[in-house]
mmCIF file of C-alpha atoms in Angstrom:
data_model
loop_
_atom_site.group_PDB
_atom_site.id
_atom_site.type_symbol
_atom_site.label_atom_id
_atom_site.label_comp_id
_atom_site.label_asym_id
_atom_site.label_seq_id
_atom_site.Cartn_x
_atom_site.Cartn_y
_atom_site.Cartn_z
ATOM 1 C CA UNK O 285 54.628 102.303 30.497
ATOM 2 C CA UNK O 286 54.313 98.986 28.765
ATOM 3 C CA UNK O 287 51.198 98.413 30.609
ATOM 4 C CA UNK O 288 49.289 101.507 29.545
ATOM 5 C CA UNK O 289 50.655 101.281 25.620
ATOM 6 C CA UNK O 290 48.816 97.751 26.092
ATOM 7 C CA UNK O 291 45.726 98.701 26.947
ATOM 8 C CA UNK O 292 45.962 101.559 24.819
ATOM 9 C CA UNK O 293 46.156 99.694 21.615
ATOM 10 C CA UNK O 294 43.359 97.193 22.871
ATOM 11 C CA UNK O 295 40.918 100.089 22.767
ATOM 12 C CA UNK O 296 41.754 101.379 19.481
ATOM 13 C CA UNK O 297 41.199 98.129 17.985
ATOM 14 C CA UNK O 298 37.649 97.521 19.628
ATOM 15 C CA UNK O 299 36.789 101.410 18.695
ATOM 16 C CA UNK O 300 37.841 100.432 14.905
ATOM 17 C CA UNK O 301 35.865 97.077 14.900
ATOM 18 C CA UNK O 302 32.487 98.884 15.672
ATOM 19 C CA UNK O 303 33.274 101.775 13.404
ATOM 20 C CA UNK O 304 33.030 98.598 11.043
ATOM 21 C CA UNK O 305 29.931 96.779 11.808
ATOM 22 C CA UNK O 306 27.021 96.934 8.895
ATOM 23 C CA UNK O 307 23.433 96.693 10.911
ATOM 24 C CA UNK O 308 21.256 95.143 7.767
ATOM 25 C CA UNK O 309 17.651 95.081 8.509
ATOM 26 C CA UNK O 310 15.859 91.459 8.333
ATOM 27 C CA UNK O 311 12.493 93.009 8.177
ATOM 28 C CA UNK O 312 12.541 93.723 4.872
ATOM 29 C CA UNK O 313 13.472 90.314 3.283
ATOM 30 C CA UNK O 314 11.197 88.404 5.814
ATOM 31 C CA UNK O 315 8.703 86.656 3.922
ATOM 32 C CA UNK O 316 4.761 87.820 4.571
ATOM 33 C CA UNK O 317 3.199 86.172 7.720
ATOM 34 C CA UNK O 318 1.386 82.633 7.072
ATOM 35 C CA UNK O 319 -2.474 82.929 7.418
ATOM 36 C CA UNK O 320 -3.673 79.901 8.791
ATOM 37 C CA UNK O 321 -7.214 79.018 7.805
ATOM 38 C CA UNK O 322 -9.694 77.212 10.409
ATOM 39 C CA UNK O 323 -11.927 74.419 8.259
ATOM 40 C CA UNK O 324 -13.448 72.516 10.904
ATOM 41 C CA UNK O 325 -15.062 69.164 9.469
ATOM 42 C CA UNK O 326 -17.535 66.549 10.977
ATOM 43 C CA UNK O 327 -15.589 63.875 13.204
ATOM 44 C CA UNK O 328 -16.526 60.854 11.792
ATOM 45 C CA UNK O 329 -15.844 59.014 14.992
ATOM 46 C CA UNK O 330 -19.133 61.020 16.130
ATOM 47 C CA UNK O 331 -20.966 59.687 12.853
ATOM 48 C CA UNK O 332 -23.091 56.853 14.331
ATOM 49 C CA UNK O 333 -24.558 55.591 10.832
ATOM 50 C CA UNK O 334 -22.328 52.836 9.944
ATOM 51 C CA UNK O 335 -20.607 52.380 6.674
ATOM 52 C CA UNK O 336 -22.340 49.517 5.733
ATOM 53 C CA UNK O 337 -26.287 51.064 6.356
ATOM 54 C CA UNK O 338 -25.263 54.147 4.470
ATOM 55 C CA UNK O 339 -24.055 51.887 1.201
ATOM 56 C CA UNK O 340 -27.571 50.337 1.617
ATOM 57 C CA UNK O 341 -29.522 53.371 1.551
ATOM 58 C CA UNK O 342 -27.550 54.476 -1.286
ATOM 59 C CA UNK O 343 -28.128 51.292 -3.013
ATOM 60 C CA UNK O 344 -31.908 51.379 -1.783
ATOM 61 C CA UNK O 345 -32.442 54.698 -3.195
ATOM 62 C CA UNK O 346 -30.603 53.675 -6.635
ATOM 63 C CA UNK O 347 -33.066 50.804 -6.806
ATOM 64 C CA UNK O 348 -35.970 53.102 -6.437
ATOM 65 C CA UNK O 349 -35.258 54.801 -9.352
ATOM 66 C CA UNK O 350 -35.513 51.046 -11.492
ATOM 67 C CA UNK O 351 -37.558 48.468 -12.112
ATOM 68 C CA UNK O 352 -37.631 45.157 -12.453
ATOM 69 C CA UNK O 353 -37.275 43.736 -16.027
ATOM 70 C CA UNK O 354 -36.667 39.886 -14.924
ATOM 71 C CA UNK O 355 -36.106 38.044 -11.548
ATOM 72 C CA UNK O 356 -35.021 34.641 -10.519
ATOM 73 C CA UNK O 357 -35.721 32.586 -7.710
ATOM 74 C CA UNK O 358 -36.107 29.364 -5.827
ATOM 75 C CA UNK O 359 -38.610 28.329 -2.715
ATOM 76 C CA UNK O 360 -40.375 26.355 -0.341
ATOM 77 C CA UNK O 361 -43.717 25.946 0.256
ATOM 78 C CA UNK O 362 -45.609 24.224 2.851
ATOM 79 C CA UNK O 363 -49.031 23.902 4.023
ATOM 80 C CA UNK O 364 -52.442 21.341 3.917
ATOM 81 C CA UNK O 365 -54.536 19.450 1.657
ATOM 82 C CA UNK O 366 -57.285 17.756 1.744
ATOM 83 C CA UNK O 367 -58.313 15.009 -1.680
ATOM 84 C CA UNK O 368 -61.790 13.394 -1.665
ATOM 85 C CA UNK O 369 -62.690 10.278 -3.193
ATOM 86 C CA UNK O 370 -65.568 8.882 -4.859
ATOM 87 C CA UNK O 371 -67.768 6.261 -3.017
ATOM 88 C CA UNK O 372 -70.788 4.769 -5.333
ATOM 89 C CA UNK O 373 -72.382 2.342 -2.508
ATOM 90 C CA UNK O 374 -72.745 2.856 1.179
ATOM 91 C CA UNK O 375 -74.512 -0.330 1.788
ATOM 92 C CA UNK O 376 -76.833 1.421 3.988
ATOM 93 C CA UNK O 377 -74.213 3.218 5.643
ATOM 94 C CA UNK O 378 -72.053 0.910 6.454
ATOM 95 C CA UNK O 379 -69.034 2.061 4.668
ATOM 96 C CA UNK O 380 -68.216 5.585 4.337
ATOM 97 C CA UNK O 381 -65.219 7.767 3.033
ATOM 98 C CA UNK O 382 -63.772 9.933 5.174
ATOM 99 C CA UNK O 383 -62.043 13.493 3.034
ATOM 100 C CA UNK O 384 -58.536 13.537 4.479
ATOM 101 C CA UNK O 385 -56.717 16.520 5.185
ATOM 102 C CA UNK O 386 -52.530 16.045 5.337
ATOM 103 C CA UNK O 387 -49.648 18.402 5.307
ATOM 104 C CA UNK O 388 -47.495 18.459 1.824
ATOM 105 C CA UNK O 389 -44.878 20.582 0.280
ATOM 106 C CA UNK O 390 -43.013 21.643 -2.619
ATOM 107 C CA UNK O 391 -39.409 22.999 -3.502
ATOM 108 C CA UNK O 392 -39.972 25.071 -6.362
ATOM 109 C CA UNK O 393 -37.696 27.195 -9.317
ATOM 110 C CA UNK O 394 -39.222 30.039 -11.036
ATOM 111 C CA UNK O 395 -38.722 33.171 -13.131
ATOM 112 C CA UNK O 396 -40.718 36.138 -12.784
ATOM 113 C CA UNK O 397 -41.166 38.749 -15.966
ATOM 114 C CA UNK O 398 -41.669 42.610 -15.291
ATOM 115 C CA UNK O 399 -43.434 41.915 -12.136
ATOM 116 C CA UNK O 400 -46.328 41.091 -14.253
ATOM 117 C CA UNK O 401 -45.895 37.177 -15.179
ATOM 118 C CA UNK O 402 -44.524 34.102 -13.424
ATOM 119 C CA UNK O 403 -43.744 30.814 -13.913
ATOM 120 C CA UNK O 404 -42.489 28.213 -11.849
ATOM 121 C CA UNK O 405 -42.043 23.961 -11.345
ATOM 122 C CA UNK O 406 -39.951 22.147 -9.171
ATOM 123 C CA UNK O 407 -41.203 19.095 -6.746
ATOM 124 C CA UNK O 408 -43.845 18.375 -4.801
ATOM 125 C CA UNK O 409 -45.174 15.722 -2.140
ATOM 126 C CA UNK O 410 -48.887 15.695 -1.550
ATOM 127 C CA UNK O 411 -50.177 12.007 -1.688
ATOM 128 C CA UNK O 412 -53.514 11.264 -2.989
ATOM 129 C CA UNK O 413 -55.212 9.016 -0.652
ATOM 130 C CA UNK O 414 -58.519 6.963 -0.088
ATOM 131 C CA UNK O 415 -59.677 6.210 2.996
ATOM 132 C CA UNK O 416 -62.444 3.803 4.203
ATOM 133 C CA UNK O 417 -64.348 3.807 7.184
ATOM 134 C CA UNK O 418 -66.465 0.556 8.015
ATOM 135 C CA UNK O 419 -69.214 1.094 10.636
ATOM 136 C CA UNK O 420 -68.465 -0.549 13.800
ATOM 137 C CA UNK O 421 -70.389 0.276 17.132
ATOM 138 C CA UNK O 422 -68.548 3.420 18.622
ATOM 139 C CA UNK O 423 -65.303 2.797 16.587
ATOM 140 C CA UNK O 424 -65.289 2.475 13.627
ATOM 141 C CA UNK O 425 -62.401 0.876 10.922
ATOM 142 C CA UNK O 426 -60.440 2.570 9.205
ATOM 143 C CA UNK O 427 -58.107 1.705 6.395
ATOM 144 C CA UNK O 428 -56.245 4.141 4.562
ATOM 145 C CA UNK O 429 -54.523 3.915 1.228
ATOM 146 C CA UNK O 430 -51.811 6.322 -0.618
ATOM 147 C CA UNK O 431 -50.238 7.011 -4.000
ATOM 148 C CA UNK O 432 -46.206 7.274 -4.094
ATOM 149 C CA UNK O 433 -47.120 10.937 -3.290
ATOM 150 C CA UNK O 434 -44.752 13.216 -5.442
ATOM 151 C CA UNK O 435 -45.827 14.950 -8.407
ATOM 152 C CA UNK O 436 -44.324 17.567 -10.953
ATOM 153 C CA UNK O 437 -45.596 20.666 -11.412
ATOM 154 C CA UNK O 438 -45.849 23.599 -13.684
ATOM 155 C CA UNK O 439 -47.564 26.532 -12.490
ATOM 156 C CA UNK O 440 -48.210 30.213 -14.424
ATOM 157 C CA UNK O 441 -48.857 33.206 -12.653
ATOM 158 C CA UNK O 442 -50.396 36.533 -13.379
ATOM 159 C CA UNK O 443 -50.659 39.376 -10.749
ATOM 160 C CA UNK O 444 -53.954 41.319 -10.618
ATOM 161 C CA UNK O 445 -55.989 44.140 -9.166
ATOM 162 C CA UNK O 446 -54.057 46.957 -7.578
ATOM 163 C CA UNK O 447 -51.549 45.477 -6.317
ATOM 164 C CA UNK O 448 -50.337 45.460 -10.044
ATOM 165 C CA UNK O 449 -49.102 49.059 -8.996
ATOM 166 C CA UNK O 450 -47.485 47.957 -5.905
ATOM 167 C CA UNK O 451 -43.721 47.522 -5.158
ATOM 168 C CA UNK O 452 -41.622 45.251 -6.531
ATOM 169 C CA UNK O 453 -42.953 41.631 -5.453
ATOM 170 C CA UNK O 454 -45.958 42.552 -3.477
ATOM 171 C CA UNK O 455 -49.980 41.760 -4.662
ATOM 172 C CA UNK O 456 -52.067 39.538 -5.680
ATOM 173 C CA UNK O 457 -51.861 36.908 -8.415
ATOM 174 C CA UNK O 458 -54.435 34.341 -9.899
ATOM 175 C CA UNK O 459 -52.649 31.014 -10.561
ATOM 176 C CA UNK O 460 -52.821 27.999 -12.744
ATOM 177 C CA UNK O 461 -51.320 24.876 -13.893
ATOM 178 C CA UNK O 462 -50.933 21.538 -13.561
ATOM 179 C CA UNK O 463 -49.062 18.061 -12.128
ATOM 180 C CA UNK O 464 -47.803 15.359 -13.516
ATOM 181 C CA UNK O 465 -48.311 12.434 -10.845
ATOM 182 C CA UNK O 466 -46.553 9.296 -11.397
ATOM 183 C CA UNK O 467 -48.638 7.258 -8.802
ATOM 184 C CA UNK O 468 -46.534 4.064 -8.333
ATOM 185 C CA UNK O 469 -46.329 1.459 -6.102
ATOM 186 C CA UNK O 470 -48.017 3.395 -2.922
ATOM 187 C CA UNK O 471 -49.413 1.597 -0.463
ATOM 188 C CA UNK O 472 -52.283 -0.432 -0.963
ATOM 189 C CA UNK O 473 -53.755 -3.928 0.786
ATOM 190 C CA UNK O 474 -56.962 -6.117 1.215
ATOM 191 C CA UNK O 475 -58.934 -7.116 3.808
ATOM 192 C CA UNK O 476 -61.631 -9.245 4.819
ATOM 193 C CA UNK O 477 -64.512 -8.564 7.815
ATOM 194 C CA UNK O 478 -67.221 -10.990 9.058
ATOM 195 C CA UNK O 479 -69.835 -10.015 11.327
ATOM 196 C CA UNK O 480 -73.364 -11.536 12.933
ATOM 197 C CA UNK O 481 -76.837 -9.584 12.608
ATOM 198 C CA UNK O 482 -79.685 -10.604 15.236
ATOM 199 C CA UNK O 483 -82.281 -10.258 13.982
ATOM 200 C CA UNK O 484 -84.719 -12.215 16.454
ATOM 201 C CA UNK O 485 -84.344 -15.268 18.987
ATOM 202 C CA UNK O 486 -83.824 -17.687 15.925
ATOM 203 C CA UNK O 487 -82.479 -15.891 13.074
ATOM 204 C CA UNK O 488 -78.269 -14.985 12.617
ATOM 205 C CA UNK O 489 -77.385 -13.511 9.873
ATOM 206 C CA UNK O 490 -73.551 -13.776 8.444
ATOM 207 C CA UNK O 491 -72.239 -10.646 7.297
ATOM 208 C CA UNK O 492 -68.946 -10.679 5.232
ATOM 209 C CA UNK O 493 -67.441 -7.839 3.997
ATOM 210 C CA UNK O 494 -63.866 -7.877 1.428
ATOM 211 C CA UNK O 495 -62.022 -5.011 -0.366
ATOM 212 C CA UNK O 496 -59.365 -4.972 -2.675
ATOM 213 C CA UNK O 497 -57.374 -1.904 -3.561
ATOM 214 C CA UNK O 498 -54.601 -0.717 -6.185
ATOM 215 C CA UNK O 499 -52.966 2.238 -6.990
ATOM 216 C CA UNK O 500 -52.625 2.385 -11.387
ATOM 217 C CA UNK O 501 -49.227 2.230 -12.620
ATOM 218 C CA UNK O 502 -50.017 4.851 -15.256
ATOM 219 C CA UNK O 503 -49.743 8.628 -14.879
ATOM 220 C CA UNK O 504 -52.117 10.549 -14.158
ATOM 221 C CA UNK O 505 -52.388 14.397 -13.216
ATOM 222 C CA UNK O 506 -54.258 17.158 -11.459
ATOM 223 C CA UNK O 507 -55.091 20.585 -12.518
ATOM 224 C CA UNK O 508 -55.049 23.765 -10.181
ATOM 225 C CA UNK O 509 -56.483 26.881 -9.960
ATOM 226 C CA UNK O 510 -55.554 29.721 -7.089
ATOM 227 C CA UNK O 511 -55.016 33.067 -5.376
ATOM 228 C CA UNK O 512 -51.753 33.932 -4.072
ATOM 229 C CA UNK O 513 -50.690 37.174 -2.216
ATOM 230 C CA UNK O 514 -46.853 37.859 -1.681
ATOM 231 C CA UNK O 515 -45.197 40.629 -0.137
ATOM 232 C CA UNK O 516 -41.184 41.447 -0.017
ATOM 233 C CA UNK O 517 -39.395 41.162 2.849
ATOM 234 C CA UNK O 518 -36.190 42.544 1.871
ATOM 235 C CA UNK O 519 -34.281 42.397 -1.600
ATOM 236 C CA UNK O 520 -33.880 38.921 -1.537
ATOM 237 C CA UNK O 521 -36.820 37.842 0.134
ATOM 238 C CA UNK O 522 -40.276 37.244 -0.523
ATOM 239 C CA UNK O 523 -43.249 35.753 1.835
ATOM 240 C CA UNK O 524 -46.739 34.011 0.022
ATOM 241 C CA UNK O 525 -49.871 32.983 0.997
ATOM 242 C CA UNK O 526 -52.009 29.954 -1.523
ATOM 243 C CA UNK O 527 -55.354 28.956 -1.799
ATOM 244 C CA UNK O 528 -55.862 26.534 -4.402
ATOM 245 C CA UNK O 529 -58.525 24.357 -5.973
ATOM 246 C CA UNK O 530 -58.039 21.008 -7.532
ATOM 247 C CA UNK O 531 -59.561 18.772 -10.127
ATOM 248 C CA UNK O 532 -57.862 15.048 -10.819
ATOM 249 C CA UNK O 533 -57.387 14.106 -14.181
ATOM 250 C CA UNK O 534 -57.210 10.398 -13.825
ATOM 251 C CA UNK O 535 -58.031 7.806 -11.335
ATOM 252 C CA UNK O 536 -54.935 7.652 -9.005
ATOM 253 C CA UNK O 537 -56.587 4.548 -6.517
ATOM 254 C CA UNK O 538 -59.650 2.085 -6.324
ATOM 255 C CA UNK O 539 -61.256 -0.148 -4.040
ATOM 256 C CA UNK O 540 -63.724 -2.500 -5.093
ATOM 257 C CA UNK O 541 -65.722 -4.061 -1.651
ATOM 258 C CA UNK O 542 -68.314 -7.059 -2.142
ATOM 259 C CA UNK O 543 -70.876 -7.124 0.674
ATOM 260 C CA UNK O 544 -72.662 -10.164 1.346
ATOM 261 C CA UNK O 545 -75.214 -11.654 3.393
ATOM 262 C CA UNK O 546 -74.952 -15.279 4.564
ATOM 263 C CA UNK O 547 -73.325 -16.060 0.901
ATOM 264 C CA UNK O 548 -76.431 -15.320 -0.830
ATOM 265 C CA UNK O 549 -77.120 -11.638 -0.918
ATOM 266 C CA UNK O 550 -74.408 -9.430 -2.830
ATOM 267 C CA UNK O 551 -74.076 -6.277 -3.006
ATOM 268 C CA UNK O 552 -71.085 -4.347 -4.977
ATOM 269 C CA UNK O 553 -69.205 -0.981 -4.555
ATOM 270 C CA UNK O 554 -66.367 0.899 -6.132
ATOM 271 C CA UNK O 555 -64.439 4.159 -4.187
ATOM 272 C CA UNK O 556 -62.167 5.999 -6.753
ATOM 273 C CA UNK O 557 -59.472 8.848 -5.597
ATOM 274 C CA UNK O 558 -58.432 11.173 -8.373
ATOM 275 C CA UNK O 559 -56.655 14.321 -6.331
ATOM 276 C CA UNK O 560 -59.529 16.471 -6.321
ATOM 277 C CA UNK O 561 -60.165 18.869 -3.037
ATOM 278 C CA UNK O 562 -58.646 21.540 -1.993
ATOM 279 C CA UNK O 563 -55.011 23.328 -0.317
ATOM 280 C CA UNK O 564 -53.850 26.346 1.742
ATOM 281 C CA UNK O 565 -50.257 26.841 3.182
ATOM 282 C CA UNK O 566 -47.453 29.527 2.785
ATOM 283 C CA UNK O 567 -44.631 29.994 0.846
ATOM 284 C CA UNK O 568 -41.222 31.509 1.269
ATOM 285 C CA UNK O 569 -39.023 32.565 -2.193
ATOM 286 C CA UNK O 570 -35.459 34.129 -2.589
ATOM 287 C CA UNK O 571 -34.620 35.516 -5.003
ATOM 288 C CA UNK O 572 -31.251 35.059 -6.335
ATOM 289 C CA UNK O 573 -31.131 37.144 -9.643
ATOM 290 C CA UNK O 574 -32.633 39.809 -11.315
ATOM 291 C CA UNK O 575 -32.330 42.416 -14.003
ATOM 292 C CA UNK O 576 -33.750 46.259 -14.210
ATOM 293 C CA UNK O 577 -34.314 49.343 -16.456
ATOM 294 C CA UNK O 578 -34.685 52.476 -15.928
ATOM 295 C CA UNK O 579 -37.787 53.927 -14.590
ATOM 296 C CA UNK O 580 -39.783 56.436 -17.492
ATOM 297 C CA UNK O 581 -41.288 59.189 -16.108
#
């Protein structure tokens, strides 16, 4: 009896616990569903332009839309010259002098206005020399003589033609200027020849030949006159081309030879070197500052 009044009161408890129960419906109160938007972008490990080319170009394309108000730069130039002298007796060609044609170069500083004007000095070495050649069989002598071989100079320059539309740094540009050459010591020296003329069984005539050269402690100087062309290699870089003419301003060297025949006979001469001839070579600039404005359309 116990047993079923048990049980009995366990079921009317369970019946009485679900007659209590409150169902509440989530569905409401659940906040809306999340739309998820797809934005695909470019991966920039596939972007094969690197970081550094694409600032360029920016930078590139920035420039293009400026010019150049002012630009500074330093260079090298190297290339040959040639410097002829000034002989005023061959003695029946037996002395002669040769035009000698030598390497030189410069290190140079300059400063370039609105692509338009230049100007530039610095250092150069190109000696000015005098040679001399005495006639002898199938080899002949030769003595040569040089200044100290530096000079200063100041050079304008003014672009021309078309190319005064061109790019930044390339065309064409007439030049002009001048050195200052301080010759001195050099290298200078004398010497003395003696030779024998047969002229006949019986007859021997002494030849004697002596020269004495210097190179004049005062300075002297050298005027130019070119064509360049230049063309930009990059923004820092520029590549010339020279021609150039020049005209001394001043004796630089001089040889005086007496030429005599068996003491009696005397004959005089006198070969001068001023700088004068001519020079080719190439140049290479960078530039290491410069200033813009805007372009006006």
């Amino acid at each position: 009896m116990k047993h079923i009044f048990l049980l009995y009161s366990l079921v009317s408890l369970s019946i009485s616990a679900l007659a209590q129960e409150v169902v509440i419906d989530t569905n409401y109160y659940a906040p809306p569903p999340v739309v998820r938007k797809r934005v695909l972008t470019e991966d920039p490990d596939n972007n094969l332009e690197p970081r550094q080319s694409r600032a360029s170009r920016r930078r590139s394309e920035l420039i293009d839309q400026l010019n150049e108000v002012q630009t500074w730069y330093i260079g090298a130039e190297s290339g040959f010259r040639s410097d002829a002298s000034i002989l005023s007796n061959s003695f029946d060609r037996l002395v002669s002098n040769p035009t000698p044609t030598k390497t030189s170069w410069s290190a140079l500083v300059g400063y370039n206005f609105r692509n338009a004007w230049s100007i530039e000095t610095g250092y150069t070495r190109a000696p000015i020399h005098l040679d001399i050649s005495i006639a002898n069989n199938a080899s002949p002598l030769a003595f040569n003589y040089l200044n100290s071989g530096y000079g200063i100079p100041l050079r304008i320059k003014r672009r021309i033609g078309s190319g005064k539309q061109a790019a930044n740094g390339t065309g064409f540009w007439i030049t002009g200027g001048a050195w200052l050459t301080p010759n001195g010591a050099g290298q200078t020296g004398d010497f003395k020849l003696i030779g024998y003329s047969h002229l006949g069984r019986n007859r021997v005539d002494t030849l004697r030949l002596t020269n004495s050269t210097i190179v004049f402690k005062r300075v002297t100087g050298v005027a130019e006159l070119g064509l360049d062309y230049t063309t930009r290699l990059s923004p820092h870089l520029e590549l010339g081309f020279y021609a150039r003419k020049y005209w001394g301003l001043g004796n630089a060297l001089k040889a005086d030879l007496v030429y005599t025949i068996n003491n009696s006979a005397m004959q005089q001469a006198t070969i001068t070197a001023n700088g004068t001839g001519w020079g080719i070579g190439v140049a290479l600039r960078y530039i290491y500052g410069r200033q813009y404005e805007v372009k006006t359309l």
